[in-house]
Short mmCIF file of C-alpha atoms and ligand atoms in Angstrom, two decimals:
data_model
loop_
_atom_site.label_atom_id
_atom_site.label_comp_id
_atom_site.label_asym_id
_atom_site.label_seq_id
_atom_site.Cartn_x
_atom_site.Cartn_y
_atom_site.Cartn_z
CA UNK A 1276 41.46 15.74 21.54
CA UNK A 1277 38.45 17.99 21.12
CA UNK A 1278 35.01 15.91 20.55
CA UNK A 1279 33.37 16.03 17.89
CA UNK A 1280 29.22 15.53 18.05
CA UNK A 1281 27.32 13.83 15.26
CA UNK A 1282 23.81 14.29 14.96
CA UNK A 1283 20.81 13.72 13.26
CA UNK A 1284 17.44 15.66 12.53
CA UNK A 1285 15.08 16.55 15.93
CA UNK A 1286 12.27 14.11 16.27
CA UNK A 1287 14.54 11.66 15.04
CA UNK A 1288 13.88 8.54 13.30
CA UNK A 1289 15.75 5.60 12.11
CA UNK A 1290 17.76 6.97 10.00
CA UNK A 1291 18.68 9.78 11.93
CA UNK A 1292 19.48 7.82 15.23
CA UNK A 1293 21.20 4.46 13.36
CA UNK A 1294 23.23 6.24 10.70
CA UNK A 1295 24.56 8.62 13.13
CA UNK A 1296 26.06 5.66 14.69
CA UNK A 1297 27.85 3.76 11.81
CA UNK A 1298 29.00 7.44 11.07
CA UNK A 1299 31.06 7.94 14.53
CA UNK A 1300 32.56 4.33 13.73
CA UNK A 1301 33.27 6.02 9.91
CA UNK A 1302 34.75 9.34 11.98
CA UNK A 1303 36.71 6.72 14.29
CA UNK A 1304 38.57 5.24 11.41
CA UNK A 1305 40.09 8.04 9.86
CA UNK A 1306 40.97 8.78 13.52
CA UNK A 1307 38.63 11.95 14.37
CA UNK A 1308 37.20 11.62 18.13
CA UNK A 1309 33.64 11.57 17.21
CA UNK A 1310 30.54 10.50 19.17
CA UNK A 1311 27.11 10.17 17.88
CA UNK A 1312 24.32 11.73 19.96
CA UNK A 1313 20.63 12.11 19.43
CA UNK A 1314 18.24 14.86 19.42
CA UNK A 1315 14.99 13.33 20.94
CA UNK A 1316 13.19 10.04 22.36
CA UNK A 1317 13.25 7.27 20.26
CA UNK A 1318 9.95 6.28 18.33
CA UNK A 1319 8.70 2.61 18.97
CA UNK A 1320 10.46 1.83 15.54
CA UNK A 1321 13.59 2.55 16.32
CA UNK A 1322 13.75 0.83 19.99
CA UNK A 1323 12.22 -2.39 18.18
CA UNK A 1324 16.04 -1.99 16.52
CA UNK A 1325 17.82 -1.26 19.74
CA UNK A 1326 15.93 -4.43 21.83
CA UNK A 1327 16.86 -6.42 18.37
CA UNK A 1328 20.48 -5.55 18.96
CA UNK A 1329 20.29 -5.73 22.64
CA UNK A 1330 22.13 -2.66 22.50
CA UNK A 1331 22.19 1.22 24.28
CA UNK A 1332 20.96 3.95 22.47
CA UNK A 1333 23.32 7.04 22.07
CA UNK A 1334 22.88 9.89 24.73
CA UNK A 1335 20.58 13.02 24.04
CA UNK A 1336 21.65 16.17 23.72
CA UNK A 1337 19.55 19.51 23.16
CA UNK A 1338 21.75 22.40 22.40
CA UNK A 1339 24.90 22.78 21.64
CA UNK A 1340 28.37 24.77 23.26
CA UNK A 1341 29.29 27.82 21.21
CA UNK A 1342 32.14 27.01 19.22
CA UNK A 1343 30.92 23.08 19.40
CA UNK A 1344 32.02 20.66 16.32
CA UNK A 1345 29.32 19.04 14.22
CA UNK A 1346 28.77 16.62 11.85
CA UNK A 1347 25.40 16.21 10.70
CA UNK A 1348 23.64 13.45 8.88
CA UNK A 1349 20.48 12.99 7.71
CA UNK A 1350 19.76 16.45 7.71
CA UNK A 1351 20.83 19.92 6.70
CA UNK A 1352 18.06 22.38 7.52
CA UNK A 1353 18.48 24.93 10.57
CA UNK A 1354 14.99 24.33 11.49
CA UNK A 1355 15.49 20.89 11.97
CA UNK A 1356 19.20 20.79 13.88
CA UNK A 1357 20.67 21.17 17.19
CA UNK A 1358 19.72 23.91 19.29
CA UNK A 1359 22.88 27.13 18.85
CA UNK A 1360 23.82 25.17 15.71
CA UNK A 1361 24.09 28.78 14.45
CA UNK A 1362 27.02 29.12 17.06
CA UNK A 1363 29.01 25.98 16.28
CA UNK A 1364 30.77 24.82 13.67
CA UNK A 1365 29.74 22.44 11.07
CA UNK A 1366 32.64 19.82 9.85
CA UNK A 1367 30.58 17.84 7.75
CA UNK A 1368 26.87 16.93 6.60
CA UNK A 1369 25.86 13.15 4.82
CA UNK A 1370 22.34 13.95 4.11
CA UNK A 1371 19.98 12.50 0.93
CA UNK A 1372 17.95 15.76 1.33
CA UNK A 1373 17.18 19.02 -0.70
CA UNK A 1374 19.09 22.23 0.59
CA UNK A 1375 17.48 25.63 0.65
CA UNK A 1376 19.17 27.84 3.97
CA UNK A 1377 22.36 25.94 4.42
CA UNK A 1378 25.63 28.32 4.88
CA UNK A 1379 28.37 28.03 6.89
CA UNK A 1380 31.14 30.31 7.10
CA UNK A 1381 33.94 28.02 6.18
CA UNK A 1382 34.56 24.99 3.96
CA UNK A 1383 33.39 21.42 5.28
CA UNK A 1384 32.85 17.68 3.84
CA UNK A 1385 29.49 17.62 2.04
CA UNK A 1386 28.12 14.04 0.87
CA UNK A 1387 24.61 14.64 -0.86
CA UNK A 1388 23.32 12.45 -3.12
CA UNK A 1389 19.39 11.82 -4.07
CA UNK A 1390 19.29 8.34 -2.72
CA UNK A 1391 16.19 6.76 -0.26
CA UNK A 1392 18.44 6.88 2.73
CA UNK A 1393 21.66 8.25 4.40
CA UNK A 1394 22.31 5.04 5.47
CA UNK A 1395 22.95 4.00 1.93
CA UNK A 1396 25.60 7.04 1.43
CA UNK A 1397 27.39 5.43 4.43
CA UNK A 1398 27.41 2.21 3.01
CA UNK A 1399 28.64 3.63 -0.18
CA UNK A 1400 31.59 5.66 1.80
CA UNK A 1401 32.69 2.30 3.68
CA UNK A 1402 32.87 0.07 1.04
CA UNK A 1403 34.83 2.69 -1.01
CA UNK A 1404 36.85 3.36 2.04
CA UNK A 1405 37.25 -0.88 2.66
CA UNK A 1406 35.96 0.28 6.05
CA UNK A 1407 34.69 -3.32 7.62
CA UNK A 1408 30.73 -3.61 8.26
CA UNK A 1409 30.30 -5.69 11.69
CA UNK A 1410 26.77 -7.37 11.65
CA UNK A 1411 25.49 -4.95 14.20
CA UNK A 1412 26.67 -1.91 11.98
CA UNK A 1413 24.82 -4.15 8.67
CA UNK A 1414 21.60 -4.15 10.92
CA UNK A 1415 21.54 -0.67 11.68
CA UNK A 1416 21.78 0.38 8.01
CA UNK A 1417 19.50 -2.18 6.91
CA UNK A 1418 17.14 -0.86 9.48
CA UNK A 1419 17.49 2.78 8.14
CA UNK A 1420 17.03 1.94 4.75
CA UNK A 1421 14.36 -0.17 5.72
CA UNK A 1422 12.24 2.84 7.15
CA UNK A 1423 12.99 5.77 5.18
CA UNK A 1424 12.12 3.61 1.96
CA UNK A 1425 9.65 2.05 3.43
CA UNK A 1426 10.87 -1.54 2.68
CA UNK A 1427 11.81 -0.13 -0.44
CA UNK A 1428 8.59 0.08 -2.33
CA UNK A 1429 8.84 4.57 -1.38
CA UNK A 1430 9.66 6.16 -4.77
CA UNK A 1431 12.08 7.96 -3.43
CA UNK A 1432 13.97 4.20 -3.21
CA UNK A 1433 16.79 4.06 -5.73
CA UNK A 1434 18.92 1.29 -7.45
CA UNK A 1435 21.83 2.26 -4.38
CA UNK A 1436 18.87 1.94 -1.55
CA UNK A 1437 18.31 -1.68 -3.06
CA UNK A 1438 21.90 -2.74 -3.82
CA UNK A 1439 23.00 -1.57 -0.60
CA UNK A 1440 20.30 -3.39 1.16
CA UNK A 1441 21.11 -6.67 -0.50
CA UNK A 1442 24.92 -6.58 0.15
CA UNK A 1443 23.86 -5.43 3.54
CA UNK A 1444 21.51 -8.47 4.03
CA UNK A 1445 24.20 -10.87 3.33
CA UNK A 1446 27.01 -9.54 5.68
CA UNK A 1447 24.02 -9.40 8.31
CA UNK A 1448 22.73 -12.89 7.82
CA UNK A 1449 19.45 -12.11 8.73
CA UNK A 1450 16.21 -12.35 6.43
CA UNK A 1451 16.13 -8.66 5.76
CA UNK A 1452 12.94 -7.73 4.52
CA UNK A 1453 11.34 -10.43 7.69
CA UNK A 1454 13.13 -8.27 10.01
CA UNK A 1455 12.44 -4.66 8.56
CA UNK A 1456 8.68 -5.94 8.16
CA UNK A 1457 8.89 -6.18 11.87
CA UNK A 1458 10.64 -4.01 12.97
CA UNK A 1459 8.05 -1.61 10.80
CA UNK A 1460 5.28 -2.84 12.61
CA UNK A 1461 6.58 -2.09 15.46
CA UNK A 1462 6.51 1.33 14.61
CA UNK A 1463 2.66 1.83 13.84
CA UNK A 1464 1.71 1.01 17.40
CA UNK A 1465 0.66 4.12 18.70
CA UNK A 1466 -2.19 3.43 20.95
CA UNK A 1467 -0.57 4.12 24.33
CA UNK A 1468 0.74 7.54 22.89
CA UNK A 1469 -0.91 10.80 23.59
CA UNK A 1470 -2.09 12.58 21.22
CA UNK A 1471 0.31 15.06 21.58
CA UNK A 1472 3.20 12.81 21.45
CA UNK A 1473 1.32 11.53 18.08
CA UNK A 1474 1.52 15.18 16.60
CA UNK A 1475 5.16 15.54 17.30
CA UNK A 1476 6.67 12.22 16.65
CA UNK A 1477 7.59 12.99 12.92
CA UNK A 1478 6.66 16.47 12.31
CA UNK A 1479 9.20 18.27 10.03
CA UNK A 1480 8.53 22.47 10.14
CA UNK A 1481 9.20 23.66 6.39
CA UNK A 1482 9.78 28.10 6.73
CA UNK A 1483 9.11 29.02 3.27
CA UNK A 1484 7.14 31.44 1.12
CA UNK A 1485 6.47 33.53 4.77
CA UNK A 1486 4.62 30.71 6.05
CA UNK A 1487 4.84 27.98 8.53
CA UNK A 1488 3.75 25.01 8.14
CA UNK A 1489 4.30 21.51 10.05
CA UNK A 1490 4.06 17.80 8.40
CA UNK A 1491 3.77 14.84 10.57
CA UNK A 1492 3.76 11.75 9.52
CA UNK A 1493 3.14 8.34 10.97
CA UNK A 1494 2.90 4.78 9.46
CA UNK A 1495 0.02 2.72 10.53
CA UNK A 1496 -0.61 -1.25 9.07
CA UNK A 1497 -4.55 0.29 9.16
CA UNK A 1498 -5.46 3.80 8.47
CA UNK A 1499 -8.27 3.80 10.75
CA UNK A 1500 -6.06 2.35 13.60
CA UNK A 1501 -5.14 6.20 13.32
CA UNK A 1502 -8.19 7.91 11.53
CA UNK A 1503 -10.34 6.62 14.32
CA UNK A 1504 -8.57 8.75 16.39
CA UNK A 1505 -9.20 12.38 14.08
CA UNK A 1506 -11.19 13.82 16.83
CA UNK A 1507 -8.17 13.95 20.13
CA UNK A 1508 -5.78 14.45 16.97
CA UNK A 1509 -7.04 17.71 15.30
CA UNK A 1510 -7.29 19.00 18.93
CA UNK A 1511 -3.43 18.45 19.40
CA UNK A 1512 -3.00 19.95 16.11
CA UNK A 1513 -4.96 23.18 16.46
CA UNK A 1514 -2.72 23.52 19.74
CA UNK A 1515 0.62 23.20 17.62
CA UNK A 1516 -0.73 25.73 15.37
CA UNK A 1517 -1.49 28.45 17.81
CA UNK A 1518 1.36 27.82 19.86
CA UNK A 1519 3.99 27.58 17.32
CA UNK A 1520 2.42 30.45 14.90
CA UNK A 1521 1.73 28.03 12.21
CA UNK A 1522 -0.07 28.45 8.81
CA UNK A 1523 -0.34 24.80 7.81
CA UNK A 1524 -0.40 21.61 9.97
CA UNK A 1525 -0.42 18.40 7.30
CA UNK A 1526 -1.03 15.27 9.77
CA UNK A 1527 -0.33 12.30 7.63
CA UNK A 1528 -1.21 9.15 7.74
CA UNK A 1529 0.52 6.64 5.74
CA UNK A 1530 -0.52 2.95 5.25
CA UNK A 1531 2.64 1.00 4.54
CA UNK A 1532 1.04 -2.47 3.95
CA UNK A 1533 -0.95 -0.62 0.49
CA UNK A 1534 1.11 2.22 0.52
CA UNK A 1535 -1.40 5.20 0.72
CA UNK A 1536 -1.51 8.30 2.94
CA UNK A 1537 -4.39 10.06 4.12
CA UNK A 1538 -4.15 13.74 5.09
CA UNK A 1539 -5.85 16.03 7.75
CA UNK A 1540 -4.80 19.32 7.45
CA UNK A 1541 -6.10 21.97 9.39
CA UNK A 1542 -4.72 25.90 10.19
CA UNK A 1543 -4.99 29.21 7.83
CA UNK A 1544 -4.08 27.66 5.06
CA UNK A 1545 -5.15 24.54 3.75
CA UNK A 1546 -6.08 25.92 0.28
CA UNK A 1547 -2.36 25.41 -0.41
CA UNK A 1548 -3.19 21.64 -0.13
CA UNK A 1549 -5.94 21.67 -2.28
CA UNK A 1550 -4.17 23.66 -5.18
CA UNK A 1551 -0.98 20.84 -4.35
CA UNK A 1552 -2.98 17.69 -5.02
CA UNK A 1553 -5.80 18.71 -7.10
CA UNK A 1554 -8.82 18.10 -4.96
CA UNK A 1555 -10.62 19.22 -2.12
CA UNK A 1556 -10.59 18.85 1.46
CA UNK A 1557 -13.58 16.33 2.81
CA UNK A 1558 -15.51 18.25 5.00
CA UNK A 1559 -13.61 15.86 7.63
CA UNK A 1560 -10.38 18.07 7.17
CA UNK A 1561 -9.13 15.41 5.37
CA UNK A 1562 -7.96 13.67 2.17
CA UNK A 1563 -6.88 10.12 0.31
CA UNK A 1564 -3.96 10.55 -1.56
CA UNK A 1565 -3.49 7.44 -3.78
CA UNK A 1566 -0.28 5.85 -3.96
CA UNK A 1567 1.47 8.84 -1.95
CA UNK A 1568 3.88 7.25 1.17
CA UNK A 1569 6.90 9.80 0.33
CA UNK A 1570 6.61 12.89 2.27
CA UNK A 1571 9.40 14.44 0.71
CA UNK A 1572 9.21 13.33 -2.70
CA UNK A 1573 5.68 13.35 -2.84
CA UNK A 1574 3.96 16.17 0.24
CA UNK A 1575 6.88 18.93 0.61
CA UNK A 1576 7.41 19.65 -3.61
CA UNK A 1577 3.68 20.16 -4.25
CA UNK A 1578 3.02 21.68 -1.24
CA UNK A 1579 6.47 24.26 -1.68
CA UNK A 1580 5.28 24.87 -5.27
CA UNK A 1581 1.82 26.07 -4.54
CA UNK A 1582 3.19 28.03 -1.68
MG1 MG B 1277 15.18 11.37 8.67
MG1 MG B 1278 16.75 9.82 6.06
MG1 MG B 1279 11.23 9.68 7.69
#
């Protein structure tokens, strides 16, 4: 039986890698030959899950076979998918994010819906389903939820991100938010990385109103543990933007202990930032936004308005 390939975003994060997962089990129940793959490295987050579990991540893959099956989660955009996507054919897409270029050419399974995580849609579809949720599969899910929500205190969290976590917690039999704390931590520990690595590790490209623009984001328990870095940084990031064309780089740093970003943002551009939050730049390049940890509640809409 032909495979199928399920994937998540490039640069992938928790979500992307653990949900893609506990989808190929979903895909193995209703008897589809499915198996999940992964677009990039891990980031220090999501190998603090895999050690947890004591368990292989999924193989990488770059590009896809013309003609390949997909399934995609956790994402929809072109920009952000398989390499040839263009050339293979998409089955299905779980994904808790807003669509603006997504066609395909024939009909497919499309689960959308507005929640903090894709990981919650999936708990949502196997519960419905009476699908069984091992422990391992719980911790996965608890772990995605856990980072795109940001322990749930994102505003992009919903009532099913927090339900689902809670039923999640008790089939896992862990202390949830102990672990997730953790296993965030983990994640903001970025002083071996280069800072090229750093500039990459999260960045999303948004195409839109004929410009390019890149947001990265990373979480750090300290701002400065990043900030005090700006200088190596902003180099990387004036690279990115002359090498990839861009208009816009957004480099932010998020604080997920008082859950506040601050922004550098450097390229042709940056007056779309200032029109998108209502103040100017420091003449550092960068910017506290108050209360702001949700790049895509939060960053992209401002930022796609004022384009
Ligand atoms: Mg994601
Ligand atoms: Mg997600
Ligand atoms: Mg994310």
């Amino acid at each position: 039986m032909e495979k199928i390939l399920i994937t998540g975003h490039k640069n992938p994060d928790t979500d992307s890698i653990c949900s893609s997962i506990v989808m190929e089990k979903i895909a193995k129940h209703f008897g589809v030959n499915a198996e999940a793959v992964r677009l990039g490295d891990l980031n220090k987050e999501t190998e603090y899950v895999f050690k947890y579990l004591n368990k292989e991540p999924q193989r990488m893959i770059e590009k896809v076979d013309d003609g390949q099956k997909l399934i995609l989660v956790d994402h929809n955009e072109a920009g952000q998918s398989v390499e040839n996507r263009d050339n293979a054919e998409i089955l299905a897409v779980i994904d808790h994010h807003r669509i603006t270029d997504f066609k395909t050419p024939t009909p497919l399974y499309y689960f959308a819906k507005p929640v903090g995580c894709t990981a919650t849609i999936l708990y949502e579809i196997m519960t419905e389903k009476k699908i069984e949720i091992s422990k391992e599969d719980a911790i996965l899910l608890i772990s995605a939820i856990s980072s795109d929500t940001l322990l749930l205190k994102s505003p992009t969290c919903t009532k099913e991100d927090i339900d689902a976590f809670n039923e999640l917690e008790k089939i896992a039999q862990i202390d949830a938010k102990t672990y997730a704390l953790n296993m965030l931590k983990a994640g903001t520990d970025i002083s071996d990385l280069t800072p090229e690595t750093i500039v990459e590790l999260d960045a999303k490209l948004l195409e839109e109103g004929g410009k390019r623009i890149i947001i990265d984001q990373v979480n750090a328990a300290d701002i400065n543990d990043v900030f005090s870095r700006k200088d190596e940084i902003e180099e990387a990031m004036n690279k990115e933007i002359k090498d990839k064309k861009l208009n816009l780089f957004i480099f932010v740093i998020t604080d997920i202990i008082n859950t506040n970003s601050k922004i550098i943002a450097l390229g042709d551009s940056t007056d779309i930032v200032e029109k998108a939050f209502g103040q100017k730049l420091d003449s550092d390049n960068s910017m506290m936004l108050e209360g702001v940890v949700s790049r895509k509640k939060q960053i992209v809409p401002p930022i796609v308005k004022n384009l």
